Short mmCIF file of C-alpha atoms in Angstrom, two decimals:
data_model
loop_
_atom_site.label_atom_id
_atom_site.label_comp_id
_atom_site.label_asym_id
_atom_site.label_seq_id
_atom_site.Cartn_x
_atom_site.Cartn_y
_atom_site.Cartn_z
CA MET A 9 35.81 44.88 141.55
CA ALA A 10 33.92 43.93 144.72
CA LYS A 11 35.55 41.53 147.11
CA HIS A 12 33.85 38.18 147.61
CA GLU A 13 34.58 36.04 150.64
CA LEU A 14 34.87 32.30 150.15
CA VAL A 15 32.30 30.11 151.84
CA GLN A 16 33.86 26.70 152.22
CA HIS A 17 30.99 24.20 152.49
CA SER A 18 33.29 21.36 153.40
CA SER A 19 36.95 20.81 154.15
CA VAL A 20 36.73 17.53 152.27
CA PRO A 21 38.11 17.85 148.76
CA LEU A 22 36.24 16.75 145.69
CA LYS A 23 36.38 12.98 145.31
CA ARG A 24 39.13 11.95 142.97
CA SER A 25 39.74 9.02 140.70
CA LYS A 26 40.85 5.76 142.35
CA LEU A 27 43.89 5.77 140.08
CA SER A 28 47.17 6.47 141.83
CA LEU A 29 50.39 7.88 140.45
CA GLN A 30 53.62 5.96 140.67
CA ASP A 31 56.86 7.51 141.90
CA PRO A 32 57.55 10.84 140.15
CA VAL A 33 59.39 10.52 136.86
CA SER A 34 61.12 13.08 134.72
CA VAL A 35 59.05 14.30 131.79
CA ASP A 36 60.28 16.42 128.90
CA LEU A 37 58.76 19.87 128.63
CA PRO A 38 55.74 19.92 126.32
CA LEU A 39 56.14 21.58 122.95
CA PHE A 40 53.77 24.37 122.01
CA ASN A 41 52.38 24.70 118.50
CA ASN A 42 55.39 26.13 116.64
CA ARG A 43 53.10 28.05 114.28
CA TYR A 44 52.48 30.60 117.04
CA SER A 45 56.17 31.52 117.25
CA GLN A 46 56.71 32.03 113.52
CA PRO A 47 57.24 35.69 112.49
CA ASP A 48 54.75 35.48 109.59
CA PHE A 49 52.11 34.58 112.19
CA ALA A 50 53.23 36.63 115.19
CA ASN A 51 53.71 39.98 113.44
CA PRO A 52 50.25 40.35 111.85
CA PHE A 53 48.69 38.75 114.94
CA ARG A 54 50.30 41.33 117.24
CA SER A 55 49.21 44.19 115.01
CA ALA A 56 45.62 42.95 115.00
CA PHE A 57 45.61 42.39 118.78
CA ARG A 58 47.04 45.85 119.43
CA ASP A 59 44.67 47.58 117.00
CA ARG A 60 41.60 45.64 118.19
CA GLN A 61 41.01 44.05 114.78
CA SER A 62 39.70 40.61 113.89
CA PHE A 63 42.23 38.03 112.73
CA VAL A 64 42.09 34.46 111.41
CA ASP A 65 45.10 32.33 110.48
CA ALA A 66 44.20 29.88 107.74
CA GLU A 67 46.96 27.42 108.67
CA SER A 68 46.26 27.09 112.44
CA GLN A 69 42.70 28.45 112.67
CA ALA A 70 43.90 30.77 115.43
CA ARG A 71 41.65 33.78 115.71
CA ILE A 72 41.17 37.12 117.41
CA ILE A 73 37.64 38.28 118.18
CA GLU A 74 37.68 42.07 118.21
CA ASN A 75 34.36 42.79 119.94
CA PRO A 76 33.51 43.61 122.67
CA TYR A 77 37.28 43.53 123.36
CA PRO A 78 40.09 41.47 121.83
CA ALA A 79 39.92 37.79 122.83
CA VAL A 80 42.14 35.06 121.41
CA CYS A 81 41.72 31.36 120.68
CA LEU A 82 44.84 29.34 119.83
CA PRO A 83 43.76 25.80 118.82
CA ASN A 84 45.97 22.71 119.09
CA PHE A 85 48.16 24.55 121.56
CA LEU A 86 50.14 21.55 122.81
CA GLN A 87 51.71 19.46 120.08
CA SER A 88 51.42 16.08 121.79
CA LYS A 89 47.95 14.61 122.26
CA GLU A 90 49.47 11.92 124.45
CA PHE A 91 50.96 14.57 126.77
CA LEU A 92 47.60 16.35 126.85
CA LYS A 93 45.76 13.18 127.83
CA THR A 94 48.20 12.33 130.64
CA LEU A 95 48.16 15.95 131.82
CA ARG A 96 44.38 15.76 132.10
CA ASP A 97 44.58 12.46 133.98
CA GLU A 98 47.07 13.94 136.45
CA LEU A 99 44.97 17.06 136.86
CA LEU A 100 41.98 14.94 137.88
CA LEU A 101 44.13 13.41 140.63
CA GLU A 102 44.71 16.77 142.28
CA ASP A 103 42.71 17.71 145.37
CA TYR A 104 39.85 20.08 144.49
CA TYR A 105 38.04 22.34 146.93
CA HIS A 106 34.52 23.64 146.68
CA LYS A 107 34.48 27.40 146.07
CA SER A 108 31.09 28.98 146.60
CA ASN A 109 29.86 32.50 147.25
CA ASP A 110 27.61 35.10 145.64
CA LEU A 111 29.84 35.31 142.56
CA TYR A 112 30.70 31.69 141.73
CA GLU A 113 30.38 28.00 142.40
CA PHE A 114 33.03 25.62 141.12
CA TYR A 115 35.91 23.40 142.26
CA GLN A 116 39.51 24.55 142.28
CA SER A 117 42.84 22.88 142.92
CA GLU A 118 45.66 24.30 144.99
CA ASP A 119 48.36 26.32 143.26
CA LEU A 120 49.71 23.97 140.59
CA ARG A 121 53.23 25.22 141.24
CA LEU A 122 53.11 22.96 144.31
CA SER A 123 52.15 19.84 142.39
CA ARG A 124 54.71 17.05 142.09
CA LYS A 125 52.92 15.18 139.31
CA PRO A 126 55.38 14.95 136.41
CA HIS A 127 53.27 16.22 133.52
CA ILE A 128 51.85 19.09 135.58
CA VAL A 129 55.40 19.98 136.64
CA ALA A 130 56.54 19.82 133.01
CA LEU A 131 53.71 22.13 131.89
CA LYS A 132 54.45 24.56 134.75
CA ASN A 133 58.14 24.65 133.80
CA ALA A 134 57.24 25.22 130.16
CA ILE A 135 54.90 28.08 131.06
CA TYR A 136 57.62 29.61 133.26
CA SER A 137 60.18 29.28 130.48
CA HIS A 138 61.76 32.23 128.70
CA GLU A 139 60.53 30.85 125.36
CA PHE A 140 56.90 30.88 126.45
CA PHE A 141 56.98 34.41 127.84
CA ALA A 142 58.84 35.61 124.77
CA MET A 143 56.08 34.11 122.61
CA MET A 144 53.29 35.66 124.69
CA SER A 145 54.99 39.05 124.76
CA SER A 146 55.53 38.84 121.01
CA LEU A 147 51.87 37.98 120.35
CA THR A 148 50.40 40.64 122.61
CA GLY A 149 53.01 43.41 122.53
CA ILE A 150 52.74 43.54 126.35
CA ASP A 151 55.82 43.48 128.59
CA LEU A 152 54.81 40.54 130.78
CA ASP A 153 56.56 39.82 134.07
CA PRO A 154 57.95 36.25 134.07
CA SER A 155 58.41 36.30 137.86
CA VAL A 156 54.67 36.33 138.61
CA ILE A 157 52.11 33.87 137.35
CA ASP A 158 49.00 32.17 138.74
CA LEU A 159 48.15 28.59 137.83
CA ASN A 160 45.19 26.52 139.04
CA GLY A 161 43.12 23.58 137.91
CA ASN A 162 39.36 24.10 137.71
CA GLN A 163 36.38 21.80 137.42
CA TYR A 164 32.89 23.04 136.63
CA HIS A 165 30.29 20.30 137.05
CA GLU A 166 26.59 20.49 136.33
CA GLY A 167 25.21 23.68 137.89
CA CYS A 168 28.61 25.34 138.37
CA TYR A 169 29.19 28.89 137.11
CA LEU A 170 31.21 32.09 137.49
CA LEU A 171 29.16 35.25 137.09
CA CYS A 172 30.09 38.52 135.40
CA HIS A 173 33.35 40.11 136.64
CA ASP A 174 36.36 41.85 135.12
CA ASP A 175 39.43 40.23 136.81
CA ASP A 176 41.10 43.66 136.55
CA ILE A 177 42.86 43.57 139.93
CA LYS A 178 45.74 45.95 140.63
CA ASN A 179 47.66 47.00 143.69
CA GLU A 180 50.90 48.76 144.48
CA LYS A 181 52.93 45.66 143.73
CA GLU A 182 51.56 44.23 140.52
CA GLY A 183 48.76 44.08 138.04
CA ARG A 184 47.04 41.32 136.12
CA ARG A 185 47.52 41.91 132.41
CA ILE A 186 46.36 38.73 130.64
CA ALA A 187 43.77 36.12 131.72
CA PHE A 188 44.26 32.70 130.12
CA ILE A 189 42.56 29.31 130.03
CA LEU A 190 43.90 26.03 128.65
CA TYR A 191 40.85 23.85 128.01
CA LEU A 192 41.02 20.13 128.82
CA VAL A 193 37.33 19.38 128.22
CA ASP A 194 36.03 16.28 126.47
CA GLU A 195 36.58 16.35 122.71
CA ASP A 196 32.83 16.30 122.04
CA TRP A 197 32.03 19.34 124.21
CA THR A 198 29.35 21.49 122.52
CA ALA A 199 27.43 24.68 123.17
CA ALA A 200 24.58 22.57 124.57
CA ASP A 201 26.86 21.49 127.43
CA GLY A 202 27.08 25.07 128.70
CA GLY A 203 30.22 26.48 130.34
CA ALA A 204 30.88 29.01 127.56
CA LEU A 205 33.22 31.94 128.16
CA ASP A 206 30.84 34.86 127.75
CA LEU A 207 32.22 38.30 126.90
CA PHE A 208 30.15 41.32 127.88
CA LYS A 209 29.47 44.54 126.01
CA CYS A 210 29.66 47.70 128.14
CA ASN A 211 27.54 50.82 127.86
CA GLU A 212 28.82 54.39 127.69
CA SER A 213 29.24 54.43 131.47
CA GLY A 214 31.52 51.37 131.35
CA TYR A 215 28.99 48.96 132.88
CA PRO A 216 28.37 45.49 131.37
CA VAL A 217 24.95 45.26 129.80
CA GLU A 218 24.78 42.13 127.63
CA VAL A 219 26.74 39.14 126.36
CA ALA A 220 28.29 40.02 123.02
CA GLN A 221 30.26 36.81 122.38
CA SER A 222 30.14 33.25 123.70
CA LEU A 223 33.22 31.11 123.24
CA VAL A 224 32.55 27.38 123.57
CA PRO A 225 35.40 25.48 125.27
CA VAL A 226 37.45 23.42 122.85
CA ARG A 227 39.97 20.80 124.01
CA ASN A 228 43.63 21.83 123.72
CA THR A 229 42.78 25.46 122.98
CA LEU A 230 44.49 28.32 124.80
CA ALA A 231 42.11 31.25 125.18
CA PHE A 232 43.29 34.60 126.52
CA PHE A 233 42.40 38.28 126.65
CA GLU A 234 43.85 41.49 128.03
CA LEU A 235 42.37 42.71 131.30
CA SER A 236 41.01 46.22 131.59
CA SER A 237 38.20 48.19 133.21
CA VAL A 238 35.83 46.82 130.54
CA SER A 239 37.00 43.17 130.31
CA TYR A 240 33.81 41.80 131.83
CA HIS A 241 33.24 38.10 131.32
CA GLN A 242 31.68 35.03 132.89
CA VAL A 243 31.65 31.25 132.75
CA ALA A 244 28.11 30.31 131.83
CA GLU A 245 26.43 27.59 133.86
CA VAL A 246 27.44 24.05 132.95
CA LEU A 247 24.35 22.19 131.80
CA THR A 248 25.57 18.65 131.22
CA ARG A 249 25.55 15.95 133.86
CA ASP A 250 27.91 13.62 131.99
CA LYS A 251 30.92 15.91 131.54
CA SER A 252 33.02 18.37 133.50
CA ARG A 253 34.44 21.63 132.23
CA ILE A 254 38.10 20.95 133.09
CA SER A 255 40.75 23.59 132.54
CA ILE A 256 43.96 25.15 133.75
CA SER A 257 43.65 28.87 134.17
CA GLY A 258 45.39 31.87 135.63
CA TRP A 259 46.80 35.28 134.94
CA PHE A 260 49.97 36.71 133.49
CA HIS A 261 51.11 39.80 135.34
CA GLY A 262 53.03 42.77 134.13
CA PRO A 263 53.80 46.45 134.59
CA LEU A 264 50.76 48.67 134.43
CA LYS A 265 50.49 51.60 132.07
CA THR A 266 50.39 53.96 135.01
CA LYS A 267 53.04 52.10 136.98
CA LEU A 268 56.75 51.48 136.79
CA VAL A 269 57.93 49.72 133.66
CA SER A 270 60.29 47.33 135.37
CA LYS A 271 63.02 45.29 133.73
CA THR A 272 62.87 42.08 135.72
CA MET A 273 64.68 38.77 135.57
CA PRO A 274 62.35 35.79 135.43
CA PHE A 275 61.91 33.28 138.19
CA GLU A 276 63.12 29.98 136.84
CA SER A 277 62.46 26.42 137.92
CA ILE A 278 65.27 24.98 139.99
CA VAL A 279 66.23 22.21 137.58
CA GLN A 280 69.64 23.14 136.19
CA GLN A 281 72.31 20.50 136.55
CA PRO A 282 75.73 22.04 137.30
CA SER A 283 78.89 20.68 135.76
CA VAL A 284 80.66 21.01 139.11
CA SER A 285 79.92 19.68 142.58
CA LEU A 286 79.62 21.51 145.87
CA GLU A 287 82.88 19.85 146.95
CA ASP A 288 84.65 21.32 143.89
CA ILE A 289 83.60 24.88 144.74
CA LEU A 290 82.64 25.46 148.36
CA ASN A 291 84.81 25.76 151.44
CA PRO A 292 84.78 22.28 153.03
CA ASP A 293 84.19 23.91 156.43
CA TYR A 294 80.59 24.50 155.31
CA LEU A 295 79.86 21.02 153.97
CA GLY A 296 80.09 18.72 156.99
CA GLU A 297 76.87 17.53 158.59
CA GLY A 298 77.82 19.14 161.91
CA ALA A 299 78.66 22.44 160.22
CA MET A 300 75.40 22.51 158.30
CA GLU A 301 73.44 21.78 161.47
CA ASN A 302 75.20 24.66 163.26
CA ILE A 303 74.46 27.02 160.35
CA CYS A 304 70.81 25.97 160.41
CA ASN A 305 70.53 26.60 164.15
CA VAL A 306 71.91 30.13 163.77
CA PHE A 307 69.65 30.84 160.79
CA LEU A 308 66.53 29.56 162.55
CA ASP A 309 67.34 31.77 165.53
CA GLN A 310 68.17 34.94 163.60
CA SER A 311 66.54 34.48 160.13
CA SER A 312 69.90 35.54 158.64
CA ILE A 313 73.51 34.45 158.45
CA GLU A 314 76.79 35.44 156.77
CA LEU A 315 79.10 32.70 155.53
CA GLN A 316 82.54 34.23 154.99
CA LYS A 317 85.23 32.58 152.86
CA PHE A 318 82.38 30.67 151.24
CA LEU A 319 84.33 29.48 148.20
CA LYS A 320 87.59 27.63 148.26
CA PRO A 321 90.44 30.21 148.16
CA THR A 322 91.69 28.84 144.84
CA VAL A 323 88.23 29.16 143.29
CA TYR A 324 87.69 32.71 144.56
CA ASP A 325 91.16 33.78 143.40
CA ALA A 326 90.40 32.39 139.94
CA LEU A 327 87.13 34.34 139.86
CA VAL A 328 88.82 37.62 140.78
CA LYS A 329 91.62 37.08 138.24
CA GLU A 330 89.16 36.38 135.44
CA LEU A 331 87.30 39.59 136.13
CA ALA A 332 90.55 41.57 136.41
CA ALA A 333 91.65 40.21 133.04
CA MET A 334 88.59 41.80 131.43
CA GLY A 335 90.00 45.27 132.18
CA PRO A 336 88.76 48.34 134.07
CA GLU A 337 85.22 47.85 135.38
CA GLU A 338 84.95 44.70 133.27
CA ARG A 339 85.02 46.77 130.05
CA GLN A 340 82.28 49.09 131.31
CA GLY A 341 81.38 51.68 128.69
CA THR A 342 82.48 49.53 125.76
CA GLU A 343 80.56 47.33 123.36
CA SER A 344 81.91 44.24 125.15
CA ALA A 345 80.97 45.38 128.66
CA LEU A 346 80.02 42.60 131.06
CA TRP A 347 77.51 44.70 133.04
CA ASP A 348 75.68 45.84 129.92
CA GLU A 349 72.16 46.69 131.09
CA LYS A 350 71.42 49.86 133.06
CA MET A 351 68.56 49.42 135.52
CA GLY A 352 66.15 52.26 136.27
CA PRO A 353 64.16 54.47 136.29
CA SER A 354 66.06 56.91 138.45
CA HIS A 355 63.29 57.54 140.96
CA VAL A 356 63.45 53.85 141.92
CA ARG A 357 66.96 52.53 141.32
CA SER A 358 70.24 52.79 139.49
CA TYR A 359 72.70 49.97 138.88
CA SER A 360 73.96 47.72 136.09
CA ARG A 361 73.46 44.04 135.50
CA VAL A 362 74.38 41.34 133.03
CA SER A 363 71.49 41.02 130.59
CA SER A 364 70.13 37.71 129.37
CA GLN A 365 71.59 38.53 125.95
CA ASN A 366 75.05 38.98 127.45
CA GLN A 367 75.37 35.66 129.24
CA ASP A 368 77.99 34.39 126.79
CA ARG A 369 80.38 37.06 128.08
CA VAL A 370 80.25 35.83 131.69
CA PRO A 371 83.69 34.39 132.52
CA THR A 372 84.06 30.69 133.23
CA VAL A 373 84.23 30.57 137.03
CA LEU A 374 81.44 33.11 137.47
CA LYS A 375 79.29 31.15 135.02
CA GLN A 376 79.90 27.98 137.02
CA LEU A 377 78.79 29.75 140.19
CA GLN A 378 75.71 31.17 138.48
CA THR A 379 74.70 27.70 137.28
CA LEU A 380 75.50 26.02 140.59
CA PHE A 381 73.59 28.53 142.70
CA GLY A 382 70.48 28.15 140.53
CA SER A 383 70.54 24.35 140.59
CA ALA A 384 68.62 21.67 142.44
CA LEU A 385 71.94 20.65 143.99
CA PHE A 386 72.36 24.05 145.67
CA GLU A 387 68.65 24.13 146.53
CA SER A 388 69.16 20.90 148.47
CA TYR A 389 72.10 22.46 150.31
CA LEU A 390 70.07 25.57 151.13
CA LYS A 391 67.25 23.41 152.43
CA LYS A 392 69.66 21.72 154.86
CA ILE A 393 71.03 24.98 156.24
CA THR A 394 67.71 26.90 156.38
CA ASN A 395 65.09 24.19 156.89
CA LEU A 396 63.05 25.78 154.07
CA GLY A 397 61.69 24.45 150.80
CA PHE A 398 61.71 26.41 147.54
CA LEU A 399 59.66 26.74 144.36
CA ALA A 400 61.77 28.83 141.99
CA VAL A 401 64.69 31.25 141.88
CA ASN A 402 65.35 34.70 140.44
CA THR A 403 69.03 35.33 139.72
CA GLU A 404 70.77 38.55 138.77
CA LEU A 405 74.45 39.32 138.20
CA ARG A 406 74.68 42.97 139.13
CA MET A 407 77.15 45.75 139.86
CA PHE A 408 76.82 48.97 141.87
CA LYS A 409 79.35 51.77 141.54
CA LYS A 410 79.55 55.36 142.68
CA GLY A 411 76.18 57.04 142.19
CA ASP A 412 74.14 53.81 142.26
CA TYR A 413 71.38 52.78 144.68
CA THR A 414 68.00 51.14 145.15
CA LEU A 415 65.08 52.85 146.86
CA LEU A 416 61.93 51.66 148.61
CA HIS A 417 59.09 52.37 146.23
CA ASP A 418 55.52 51.12 146.05
CA HIS A 419 55.91 50.41 142.34
CA ALA A 420 59.02 48.27 142.75
CA LEU A 421 58.44 46.12 145.83
CA GLU A 422 60.14 42.74 145.74
CA LYS A 423 58.37 39.49 146.41
CA ASP A 424 58.88 37.92 149.82
CA GLY A 425 61.38 35.09 149.95
CA LEU A 426 64.90 34.04 150.84
CA ASP A 427 67.55 36.55 149.75
CA VAL A 428 70.82 34.79 148.94
CA THR A 429 73.69 37.03 147.84
CA PHE A 430 77.23 36.05 146.97
CA SER A 431 79.53 39.08 147.12
CA PHE A 432 82.77 39.56 145.19
CA PRO A 433 83.35 43.35 145.40
CA TYR A 434 86.12 45.32 143.76
CA LEU A 435 87.71 47.41 146.51
CA GLY A 436 90.38 49.39 144.69
CA ALA A 437 94.09 49.74 145.30
CA GLY A 438 95.18 49.49 148.93
CA GLN A 439 91.68 48.69 150.20
CA THR A 440 91.21 45.31 151.90
CA GLU A 441 87.51 45.50 152.79
CA TRP A 442 84.40 47.60 152.31
CA SER A 443 84.60 50.46 154.79
CA GLU A 444 81.63 51.17 157.03
CA GLU A 445 82.99 54.71 157.35
CA TRP A 446 81.94 55.35 153.78
CA GLY A 447 78.31 55.17 154.97
CA ALA A 448 77.41 53.77 151.58
CA GLY A 449 76.67 50.61 149.66
CA ALA A 450 75.21 48.55 152.50
CA THR A 451 72.03 46.51 152.22
CA HIS A 452 69.48 47.64 154.80
CA TYR A 453 66.56 45.48 155.89
CA VAL A 454 63.74 47.54 157.36
CA ALA A 455 60.22 47.04 158.71
CA GLU A 456 57.85 49.76 159.90
CA LYS A 457 60.62 52.35 159.64
CA SER A 458 62.95 50.29 161.87
CA ASN A 459 66.32 49.11 160.62
CA LEU A 460 66.46 45.38 161.28
CA LEU A 461 69.77 44.45 159.70
CA THR A 462 72.67 46.10 157.86
CA LEU A 463 74.94 44.03 155.62
CA TYR A 464 78.06 45.38 153.96
CA PRO A 465 79.55 43.70 150.91
CA ARG A 466 82.37 41.37 151.95
CA ALA A 467 84.69 39.47 149.66
CA ASN A 468 83.88 35.79 149.14
CA THR A 469 80.84 35.96 151.42
CA LEU A 470 77.39 34.41 151.07
CA THR A 471 74.61 36.19 152.95
CA ILE A 472 71.25 34.53 153.56
CA VAL A 473 68.25 36.51 154.82
CA LEU A 474 64.63 35.41 155.11
CA ARG A 475 62.44 38.35 154.14
CA ASP A 476 58.86 37.92 155.38
CA GLU A 477 55.85 40.08 154.57
CA GLY A 478 56.42 43.62 155.73
CA THR A 479 60.22 43.40 155.58
CA LEU A 480 61.82 45.46 152.80
CA ARG A 481 65.40 46.01 151.68
CA PHE A 482 67.35 48.70 149.89
CA ILE A 483 70.97 49.40 148.98
CA ARG A 484 72.17 52.75 150.25
CA PHE A 485 73.45 55.29 147.72
CA LEU A 486 77.11 54.76 146.86
CA ASN A 487 78.51 58.21 147.56
CA SER A 488 81.81 59.67 146.35
CA ARG A 489 83.65 58.24 149.36
CA VAL A 490 83.57 54.78 147.78
CA GLY A 491 85.88 56.04 145.02
CA GLU A 492 86.43 53.25 142.48
CA ALA A 493 85.05 50.52 144.74
CA ARG A 494 82.15 48.53 143.32
CA ARG A 495 79.60 46.10 144.69
CA ARG A 496 79.72 43.05 142.43
CA GLU A 497 77.38 40.25 143.36
CA LEU A 498 75.27 37.34 142.33
CA SER A 499 71.89 38.18 143.82
CA MET A 500 69.30 35.42 144.18
CA LEU A 501 65.75 35.45 145.47
CA PHE A 502 64.29 32.02 146.23
CA SER A 503 60.51 31.81 146.48
CA VAL A 504 59.69 29.84 149.60
CA ASN A 505 57.26 26.92 149.66
CA ASP A 506 55.10 28.18 152.53
CA ASP A 507 53.11 24.94 152.75
CA GLU A 508 56.28 22.93 153.33
CA GLU A 509 57.45 25.44 155.94
CA ASP A 510 54.10 25.14 157.75
CA ASP A 511 54.33 21.34 157.71
CA GLU A 512 57.80 21.46 159.25
CA GLU A 513 56.65 23.87 161.97
CA GLU A 514 53.72 21.60 162.81
CA GLU A 515 56.04 18.59 162.99
CA GLU A 516 58.42 20.48 165.33
CA ALA A 517 55.49 21.44 167.56
CA HIS A 518 54.29 17.84 167.58
CA GLN A 519 57.73 16.61 168.63
CA GLU A 520 57.81 19.16 171.46
CA GLU A 521 54.45 17.94 172.73
CA LYS A 522 55.75 14.36 172.88
CA LYS A 523 58.68 15.36 175.09
#
């Protein structure tokens, strides 16, 4: 697909409604039409989608159009009409920017993950939820990656359009697999208003030659289709002066057929409420205002820090005893193993982790830590000691033993962000700490073939490293010298709110100028 540079006609956003939102309030996640999760719907739907066959569900009126390529319409997607109306109202209050070049002309919001409006936040959290991705994977038969999603609001006014393109963008890191649109148009939108989603037929050479199907936008309908080298489509020109084609659209990403099939843990919204407080768990030496300021100063200077003896001794001892009570290697090799999922393939990585299906076997103290570290409470603490803001978190309970490793590979590059790792290694009899003489098991941060930082697993230690673009990490092969020692850790990757970081840098610069 050819690249098209944006031509921004004006830095002034599209004029918004004079309505203003009140202070943010908590809103329950919206419920999706439960028909689309029922096995008697999902199973025949998936078969039809996979086999490129037409499909109509009499109960929901959901349908698959098989030609020129499978495209789906799921009517009445959100159960609550009241939620839908308020969502639309909030969406109209977002800032929109004029996007215009040779390919398109329309208005687009910023990434909706950054929005603080309650119903938009609730929809985002619902779309990021395990239940939603499970439903989409079940309907399409595609292994979608929950850690990557795009979400924007769009407005097409009279004369706006998006010409023929395929959206089939791939690179070494990821690939778009599904394009989707949630329509929020007026209820009386018709074909005469324009703005149809046109699907193109391709000739024998794979070039689009004519529109084969035109799908008229329908309020509260989720439309989606799989992206490929022939998924050419367009948004036809909007013809009405009295209405706007309003929608939320984006892409689901996933492993490509020619790429690594990666078992990933999803990024989750930072909303969990822990049953314990920071004071219950953490070493009080790290909780005072002065201590947090000192930590922040070191982190800002070095972009990394190690906090040893991070948990209270009593808490850490309880954690170690619980794991020891489970038996050798936490029952590794048995049906009740804690680290039950082997990660691969071998040309990229080898280690074990606790699967999402095995969370009920995580012992009490470790479960408390897992919940605490993924919570808004811990996010607030991290913000104080790093001066960063965050959008979501990926968490993984994992274990490396002799023979395990991770490698740098174009098909398995991690997203940039803040790496936060809590280490609770098993060192074996007579061993008090991980030995650097082993030459194994350390995390190496590298950029342009230079080693920037080496971190060995240390008991009861939290490491924090900001990994910017171009900085990669790997865990060196655990050779035979490690014996029975094992890296056990709670590994977290926080996605950083870059806009908030930029605002803070500008404010710091402004304060310096005033001095």
